[in-house]
JSON list of C-alpha atoms and ligand atoms in Angstrom, two decimals:
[
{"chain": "A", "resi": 1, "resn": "UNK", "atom": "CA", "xyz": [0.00, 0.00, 0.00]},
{"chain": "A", "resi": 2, "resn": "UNK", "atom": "CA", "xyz": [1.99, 3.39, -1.35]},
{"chain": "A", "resi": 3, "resn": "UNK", "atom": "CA", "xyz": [0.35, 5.26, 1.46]},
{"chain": "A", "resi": 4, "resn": "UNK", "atom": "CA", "xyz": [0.35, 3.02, 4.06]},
{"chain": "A", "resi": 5, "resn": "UNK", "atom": "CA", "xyz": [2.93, 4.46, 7.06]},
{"chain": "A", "resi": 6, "resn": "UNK", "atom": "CA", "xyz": [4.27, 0.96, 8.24]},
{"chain": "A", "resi": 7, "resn": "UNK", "atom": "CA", "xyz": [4.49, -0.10, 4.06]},
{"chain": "A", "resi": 8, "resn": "UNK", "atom": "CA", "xyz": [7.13, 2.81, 3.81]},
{"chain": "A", "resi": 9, "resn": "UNK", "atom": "CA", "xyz": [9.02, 1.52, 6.42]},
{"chain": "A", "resi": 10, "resn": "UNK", "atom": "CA", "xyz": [9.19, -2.01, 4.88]},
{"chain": "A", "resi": 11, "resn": "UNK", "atom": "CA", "xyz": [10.09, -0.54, 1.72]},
{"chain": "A", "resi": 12, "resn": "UNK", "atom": "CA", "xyz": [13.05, 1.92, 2.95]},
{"chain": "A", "resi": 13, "resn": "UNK", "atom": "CA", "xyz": [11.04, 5.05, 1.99]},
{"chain": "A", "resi": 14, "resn": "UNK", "atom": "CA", "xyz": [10.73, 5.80, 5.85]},
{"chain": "A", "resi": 15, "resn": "UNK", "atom": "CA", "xyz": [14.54, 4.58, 6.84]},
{"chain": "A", "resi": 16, "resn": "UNK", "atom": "CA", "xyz": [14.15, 3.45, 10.01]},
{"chain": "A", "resi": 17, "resn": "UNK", "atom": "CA", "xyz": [16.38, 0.96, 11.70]},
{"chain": "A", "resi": 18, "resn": "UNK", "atom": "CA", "xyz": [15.08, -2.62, 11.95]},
{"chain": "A", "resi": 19, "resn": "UNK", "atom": "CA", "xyz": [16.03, -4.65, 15.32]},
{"chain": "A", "resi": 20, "resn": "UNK", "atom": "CA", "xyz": [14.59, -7.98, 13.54]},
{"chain": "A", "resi": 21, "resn": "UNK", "atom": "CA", "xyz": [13.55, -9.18, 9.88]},
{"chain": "A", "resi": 22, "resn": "UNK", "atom": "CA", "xyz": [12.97, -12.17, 7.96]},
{"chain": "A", "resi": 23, "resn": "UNK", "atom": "CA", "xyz": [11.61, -13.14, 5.13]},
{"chain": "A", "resi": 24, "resn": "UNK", "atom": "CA", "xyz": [7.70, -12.44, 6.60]},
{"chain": "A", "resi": 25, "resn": "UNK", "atom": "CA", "xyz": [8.53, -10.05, 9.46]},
{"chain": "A", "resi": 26, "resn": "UNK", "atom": "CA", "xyz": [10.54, -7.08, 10.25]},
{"chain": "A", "resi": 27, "resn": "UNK", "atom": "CA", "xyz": [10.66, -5.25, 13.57]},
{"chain": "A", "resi": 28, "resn": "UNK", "atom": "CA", "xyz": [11.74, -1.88, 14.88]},
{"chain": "A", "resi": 29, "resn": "UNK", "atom": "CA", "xyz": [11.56, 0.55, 18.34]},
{"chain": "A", "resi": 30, "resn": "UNK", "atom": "CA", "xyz": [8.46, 2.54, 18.62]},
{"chain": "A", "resi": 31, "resn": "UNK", "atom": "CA", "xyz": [8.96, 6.17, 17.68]},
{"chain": "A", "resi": 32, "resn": "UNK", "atom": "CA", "xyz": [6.66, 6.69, 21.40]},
{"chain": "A", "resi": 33, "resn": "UNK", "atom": "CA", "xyz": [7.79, 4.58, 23.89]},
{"chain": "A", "resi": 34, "resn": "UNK", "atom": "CA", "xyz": [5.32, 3.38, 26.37]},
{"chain": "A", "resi": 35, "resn": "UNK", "atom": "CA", "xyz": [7.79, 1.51, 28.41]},
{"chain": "A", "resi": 36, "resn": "UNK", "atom": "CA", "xyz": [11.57, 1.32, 28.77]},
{"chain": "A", "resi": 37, "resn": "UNK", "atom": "CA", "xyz": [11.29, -1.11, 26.19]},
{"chain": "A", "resi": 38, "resn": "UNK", "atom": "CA", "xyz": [8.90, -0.65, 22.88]},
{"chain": "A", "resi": 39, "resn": "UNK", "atom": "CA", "xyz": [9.13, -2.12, 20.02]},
{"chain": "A", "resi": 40, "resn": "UNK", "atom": "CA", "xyz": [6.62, -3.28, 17.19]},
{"chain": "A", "resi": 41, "resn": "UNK", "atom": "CA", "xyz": [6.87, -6.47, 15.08]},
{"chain": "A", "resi": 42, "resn": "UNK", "atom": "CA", "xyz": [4.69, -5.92, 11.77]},
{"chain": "A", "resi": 43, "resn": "UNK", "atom": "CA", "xyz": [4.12, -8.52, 8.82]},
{"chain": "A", "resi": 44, "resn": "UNK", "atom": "CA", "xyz": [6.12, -7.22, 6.18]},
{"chain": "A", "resi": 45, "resn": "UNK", "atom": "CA", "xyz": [2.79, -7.60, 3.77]},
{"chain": "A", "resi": 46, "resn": "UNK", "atom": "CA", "xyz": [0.09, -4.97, 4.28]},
{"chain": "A", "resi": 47, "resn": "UNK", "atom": "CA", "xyz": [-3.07, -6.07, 6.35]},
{"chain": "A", "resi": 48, "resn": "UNK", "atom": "CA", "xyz": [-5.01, -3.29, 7.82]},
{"chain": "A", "resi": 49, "resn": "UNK", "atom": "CA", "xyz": [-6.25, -4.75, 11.27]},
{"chain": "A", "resi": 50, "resn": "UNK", "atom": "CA", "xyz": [-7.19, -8.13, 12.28]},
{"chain": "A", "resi": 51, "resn": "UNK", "atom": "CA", "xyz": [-10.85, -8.28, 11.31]},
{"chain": "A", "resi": 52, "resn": "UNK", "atom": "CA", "xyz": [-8.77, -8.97, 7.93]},
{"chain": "A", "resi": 53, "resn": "UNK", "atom": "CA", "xyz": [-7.05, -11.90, 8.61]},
{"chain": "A", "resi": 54, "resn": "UNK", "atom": "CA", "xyz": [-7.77, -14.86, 6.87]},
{"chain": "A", "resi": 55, "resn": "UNK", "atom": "CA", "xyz": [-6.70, -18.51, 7.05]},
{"chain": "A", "resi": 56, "resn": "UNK", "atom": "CA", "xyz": [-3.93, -18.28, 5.13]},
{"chain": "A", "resi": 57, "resn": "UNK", "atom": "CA", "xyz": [-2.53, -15.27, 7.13]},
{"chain": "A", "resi": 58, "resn": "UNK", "atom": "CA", "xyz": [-1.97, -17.88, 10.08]},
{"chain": "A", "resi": 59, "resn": "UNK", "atom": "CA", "xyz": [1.60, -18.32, 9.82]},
{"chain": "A", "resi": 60, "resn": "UNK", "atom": "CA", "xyz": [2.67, -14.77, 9.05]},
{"chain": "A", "resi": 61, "resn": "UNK", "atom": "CA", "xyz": [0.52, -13.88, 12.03]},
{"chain": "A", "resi": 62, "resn": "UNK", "atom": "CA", "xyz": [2.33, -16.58, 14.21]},
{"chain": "A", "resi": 63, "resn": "UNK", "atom": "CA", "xyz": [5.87, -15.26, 12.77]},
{"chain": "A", "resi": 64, "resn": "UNK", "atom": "CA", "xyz": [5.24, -12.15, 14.91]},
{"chain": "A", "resi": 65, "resn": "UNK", "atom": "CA", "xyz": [4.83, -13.69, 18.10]},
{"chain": "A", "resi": 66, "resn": "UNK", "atom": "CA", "xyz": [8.02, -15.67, 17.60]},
{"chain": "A", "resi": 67, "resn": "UNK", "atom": "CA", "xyz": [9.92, -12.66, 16.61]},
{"chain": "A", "resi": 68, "resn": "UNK", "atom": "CA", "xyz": [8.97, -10.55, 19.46]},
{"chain": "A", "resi": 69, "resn": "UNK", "atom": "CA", "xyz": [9.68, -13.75, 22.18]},
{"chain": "A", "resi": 70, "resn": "UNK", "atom": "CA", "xyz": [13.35, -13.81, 20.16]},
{"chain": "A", "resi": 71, "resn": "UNK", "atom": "CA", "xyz": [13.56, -10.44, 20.71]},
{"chain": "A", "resi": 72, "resn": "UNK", "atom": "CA", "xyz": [12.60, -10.03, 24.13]},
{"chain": "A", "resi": 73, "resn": "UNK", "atom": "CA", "xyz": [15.31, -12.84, 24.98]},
{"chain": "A", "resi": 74, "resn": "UNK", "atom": "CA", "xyz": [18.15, -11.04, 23.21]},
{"chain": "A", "resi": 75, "resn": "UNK", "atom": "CA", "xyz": [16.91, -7.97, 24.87]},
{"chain": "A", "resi": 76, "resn": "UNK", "atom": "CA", "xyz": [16.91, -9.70, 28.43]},
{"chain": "A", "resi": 77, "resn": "UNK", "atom": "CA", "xyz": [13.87, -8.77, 29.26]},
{"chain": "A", "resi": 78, "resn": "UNK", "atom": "CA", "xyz": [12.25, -12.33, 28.96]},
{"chain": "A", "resi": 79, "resn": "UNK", "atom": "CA", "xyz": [12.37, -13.57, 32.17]},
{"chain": "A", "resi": 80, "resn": "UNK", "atom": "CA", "xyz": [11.18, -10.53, 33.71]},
{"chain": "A", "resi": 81, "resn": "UNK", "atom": "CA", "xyz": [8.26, -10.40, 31.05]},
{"chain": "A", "resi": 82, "resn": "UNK", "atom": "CA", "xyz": [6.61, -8.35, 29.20]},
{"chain": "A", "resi": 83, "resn": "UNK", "atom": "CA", "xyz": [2.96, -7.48, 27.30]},
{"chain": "A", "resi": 84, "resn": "UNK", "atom": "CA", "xyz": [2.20, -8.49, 23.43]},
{"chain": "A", "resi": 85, "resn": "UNK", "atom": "CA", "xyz": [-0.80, -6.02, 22.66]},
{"chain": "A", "resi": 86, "resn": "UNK", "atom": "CA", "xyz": [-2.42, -5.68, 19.17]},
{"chain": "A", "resi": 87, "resn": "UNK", "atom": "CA", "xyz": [-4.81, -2.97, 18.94]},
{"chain": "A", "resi": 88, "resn": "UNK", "atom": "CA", "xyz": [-7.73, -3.25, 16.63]},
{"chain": "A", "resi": 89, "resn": "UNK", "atom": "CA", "xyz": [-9.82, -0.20, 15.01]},
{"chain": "A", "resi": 90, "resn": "UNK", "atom": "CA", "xyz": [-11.24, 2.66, 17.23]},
{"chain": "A", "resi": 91, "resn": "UNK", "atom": "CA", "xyz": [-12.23, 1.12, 20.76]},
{"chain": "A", "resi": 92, "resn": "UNK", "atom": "CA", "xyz": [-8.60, -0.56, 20.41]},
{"chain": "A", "resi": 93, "resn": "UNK", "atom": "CA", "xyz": [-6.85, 2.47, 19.94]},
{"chain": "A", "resi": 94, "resn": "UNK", "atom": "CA", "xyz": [-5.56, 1.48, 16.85]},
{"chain": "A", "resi": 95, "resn": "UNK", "atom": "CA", "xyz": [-3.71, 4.53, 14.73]},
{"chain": "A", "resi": 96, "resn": "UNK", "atom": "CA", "xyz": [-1.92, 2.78, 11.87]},
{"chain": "A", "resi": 97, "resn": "UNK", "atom": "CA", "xyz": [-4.35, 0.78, 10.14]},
{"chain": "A", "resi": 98, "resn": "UNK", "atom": "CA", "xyz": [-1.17, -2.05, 9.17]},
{"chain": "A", "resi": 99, "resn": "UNK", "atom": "CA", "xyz": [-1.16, -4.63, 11.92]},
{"chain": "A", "resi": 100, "resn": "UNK", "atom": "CA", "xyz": [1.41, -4.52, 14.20]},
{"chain": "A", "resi": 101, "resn": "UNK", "atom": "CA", "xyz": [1.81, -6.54, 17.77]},
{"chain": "A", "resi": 102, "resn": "UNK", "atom": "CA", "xyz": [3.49, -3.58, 20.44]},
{"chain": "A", "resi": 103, "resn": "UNK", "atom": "CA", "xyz": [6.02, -5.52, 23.05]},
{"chain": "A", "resi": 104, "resn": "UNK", "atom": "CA", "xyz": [6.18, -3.41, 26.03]},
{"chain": "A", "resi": 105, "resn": "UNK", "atom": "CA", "xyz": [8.53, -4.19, 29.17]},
{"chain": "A", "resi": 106, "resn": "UNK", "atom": "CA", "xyz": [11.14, -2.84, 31.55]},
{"chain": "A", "resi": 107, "resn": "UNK", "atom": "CA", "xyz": [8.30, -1.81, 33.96]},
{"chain": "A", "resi": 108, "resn": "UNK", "atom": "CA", "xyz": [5.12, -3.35, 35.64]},
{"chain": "A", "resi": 109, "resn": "UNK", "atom": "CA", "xyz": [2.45, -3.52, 33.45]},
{"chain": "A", "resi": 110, "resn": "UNK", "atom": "CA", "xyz": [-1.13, -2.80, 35.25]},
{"chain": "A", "resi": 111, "resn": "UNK", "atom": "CA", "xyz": [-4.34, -4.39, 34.72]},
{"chain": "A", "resi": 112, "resn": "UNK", "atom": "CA", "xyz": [-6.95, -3.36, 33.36]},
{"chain": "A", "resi": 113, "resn": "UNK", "atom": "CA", "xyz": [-5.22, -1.60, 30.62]},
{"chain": "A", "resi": 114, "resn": "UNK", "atom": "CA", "xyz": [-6.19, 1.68, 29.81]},
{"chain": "B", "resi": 201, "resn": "AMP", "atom": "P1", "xyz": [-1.48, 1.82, 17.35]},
{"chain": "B", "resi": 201, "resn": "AMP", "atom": "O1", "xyz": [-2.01, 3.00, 18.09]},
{"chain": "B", "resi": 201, "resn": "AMP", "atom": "O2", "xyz": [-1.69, 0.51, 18.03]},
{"chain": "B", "resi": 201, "resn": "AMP", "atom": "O3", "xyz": [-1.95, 1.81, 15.91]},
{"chain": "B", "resi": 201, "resn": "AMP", "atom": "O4", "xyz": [0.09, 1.98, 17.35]},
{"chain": "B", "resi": 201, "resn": "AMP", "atom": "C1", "xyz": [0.80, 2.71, 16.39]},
{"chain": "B", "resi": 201, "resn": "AMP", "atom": "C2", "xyz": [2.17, 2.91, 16.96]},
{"chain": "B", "resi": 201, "resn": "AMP", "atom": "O5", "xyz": [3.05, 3.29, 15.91]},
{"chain": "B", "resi": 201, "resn": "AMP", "atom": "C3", "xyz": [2.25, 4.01, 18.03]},
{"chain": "B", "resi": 201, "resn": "AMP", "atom": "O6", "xyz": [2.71, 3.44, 19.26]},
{"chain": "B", "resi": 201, "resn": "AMP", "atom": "C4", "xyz": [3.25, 5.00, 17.44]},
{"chain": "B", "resi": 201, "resn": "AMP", "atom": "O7", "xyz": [4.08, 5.58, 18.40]},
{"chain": "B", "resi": 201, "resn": "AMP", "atom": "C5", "xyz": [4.02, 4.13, 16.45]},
{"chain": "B", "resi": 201, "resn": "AMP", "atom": "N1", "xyz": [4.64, 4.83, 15.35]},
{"chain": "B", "resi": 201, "resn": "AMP", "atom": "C6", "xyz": [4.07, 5.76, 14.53]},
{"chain": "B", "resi": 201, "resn": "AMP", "atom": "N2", "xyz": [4.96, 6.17, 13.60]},
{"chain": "B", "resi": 201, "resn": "AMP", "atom": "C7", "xyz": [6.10, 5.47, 13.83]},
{"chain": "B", "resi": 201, "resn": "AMP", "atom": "C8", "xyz": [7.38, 5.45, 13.20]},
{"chain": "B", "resi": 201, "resn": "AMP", "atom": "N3", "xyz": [7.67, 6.23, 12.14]},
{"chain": "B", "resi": 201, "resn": "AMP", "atom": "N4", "xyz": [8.32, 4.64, 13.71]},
{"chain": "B", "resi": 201, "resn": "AMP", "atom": "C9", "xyz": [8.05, 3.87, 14.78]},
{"chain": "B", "resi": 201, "resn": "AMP", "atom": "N5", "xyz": [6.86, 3.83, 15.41]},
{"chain": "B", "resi": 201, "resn": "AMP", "atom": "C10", "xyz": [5.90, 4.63, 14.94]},
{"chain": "B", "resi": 202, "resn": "ZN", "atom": "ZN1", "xyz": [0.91, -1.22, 5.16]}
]
């Protein structure tokens, strides 16, 4: 998608330095950190929110959990923990409509979230 934020980034036209890719995947800090740590791991294929996910999106989808647990071990911060969140249209907060999973840590995380 040429006007798709997250797309630019995948494509170089927003340089921005990746912490994780493969061939499905890429990952990078969050420009507003939420928590000493913040990063986002987004498919590297453009899918606006989850209410778009279809069956064949199941492994890319999967792909970003395992490259934010890789992450969070490399970064330490593992064993300590930390939150996956994926926000989803308005009520979820969601501002750029390319899914992305936010990995927050390096503090405690309260419940209910916000
Ligand atoms: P959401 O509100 O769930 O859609 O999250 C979008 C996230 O993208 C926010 O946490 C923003 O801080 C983050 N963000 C927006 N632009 C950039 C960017 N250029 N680089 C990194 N993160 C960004
Ligand atoms: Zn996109």
């Amino acid at each position: 998608m040429t006007d798709c934020l997250f797309c630019k980034i995948v494509n170089g036209d927003i340089p921005t330095e990746l912490i994780y890719e493969d061939d499905d995947v890429v990952a990078f800090n969050d420009i507003g950190p939420q928590a000493p740590h913040h990063f986002l791991c987004i498919p590297k294929r453009h899918i606006s929110t989850t209410n778009d996910l279809e069956a064949g999106d199941a492994e890319t989808i999967g792909k970003l959990t395992l490259a934010a647990s890789k992450i969070a071990k490399e970064r330490g911060i593992a064993d300590d923990g930390y939150r996956m969140v994926v926000n989803c249209n308005n009520h979820g907060g969601q501002t750029v409509f390319h899914i992305h999973m936010h990995v927050l840590a390096g503090r405690q995380m309260t419940w209910p979230p916000g």
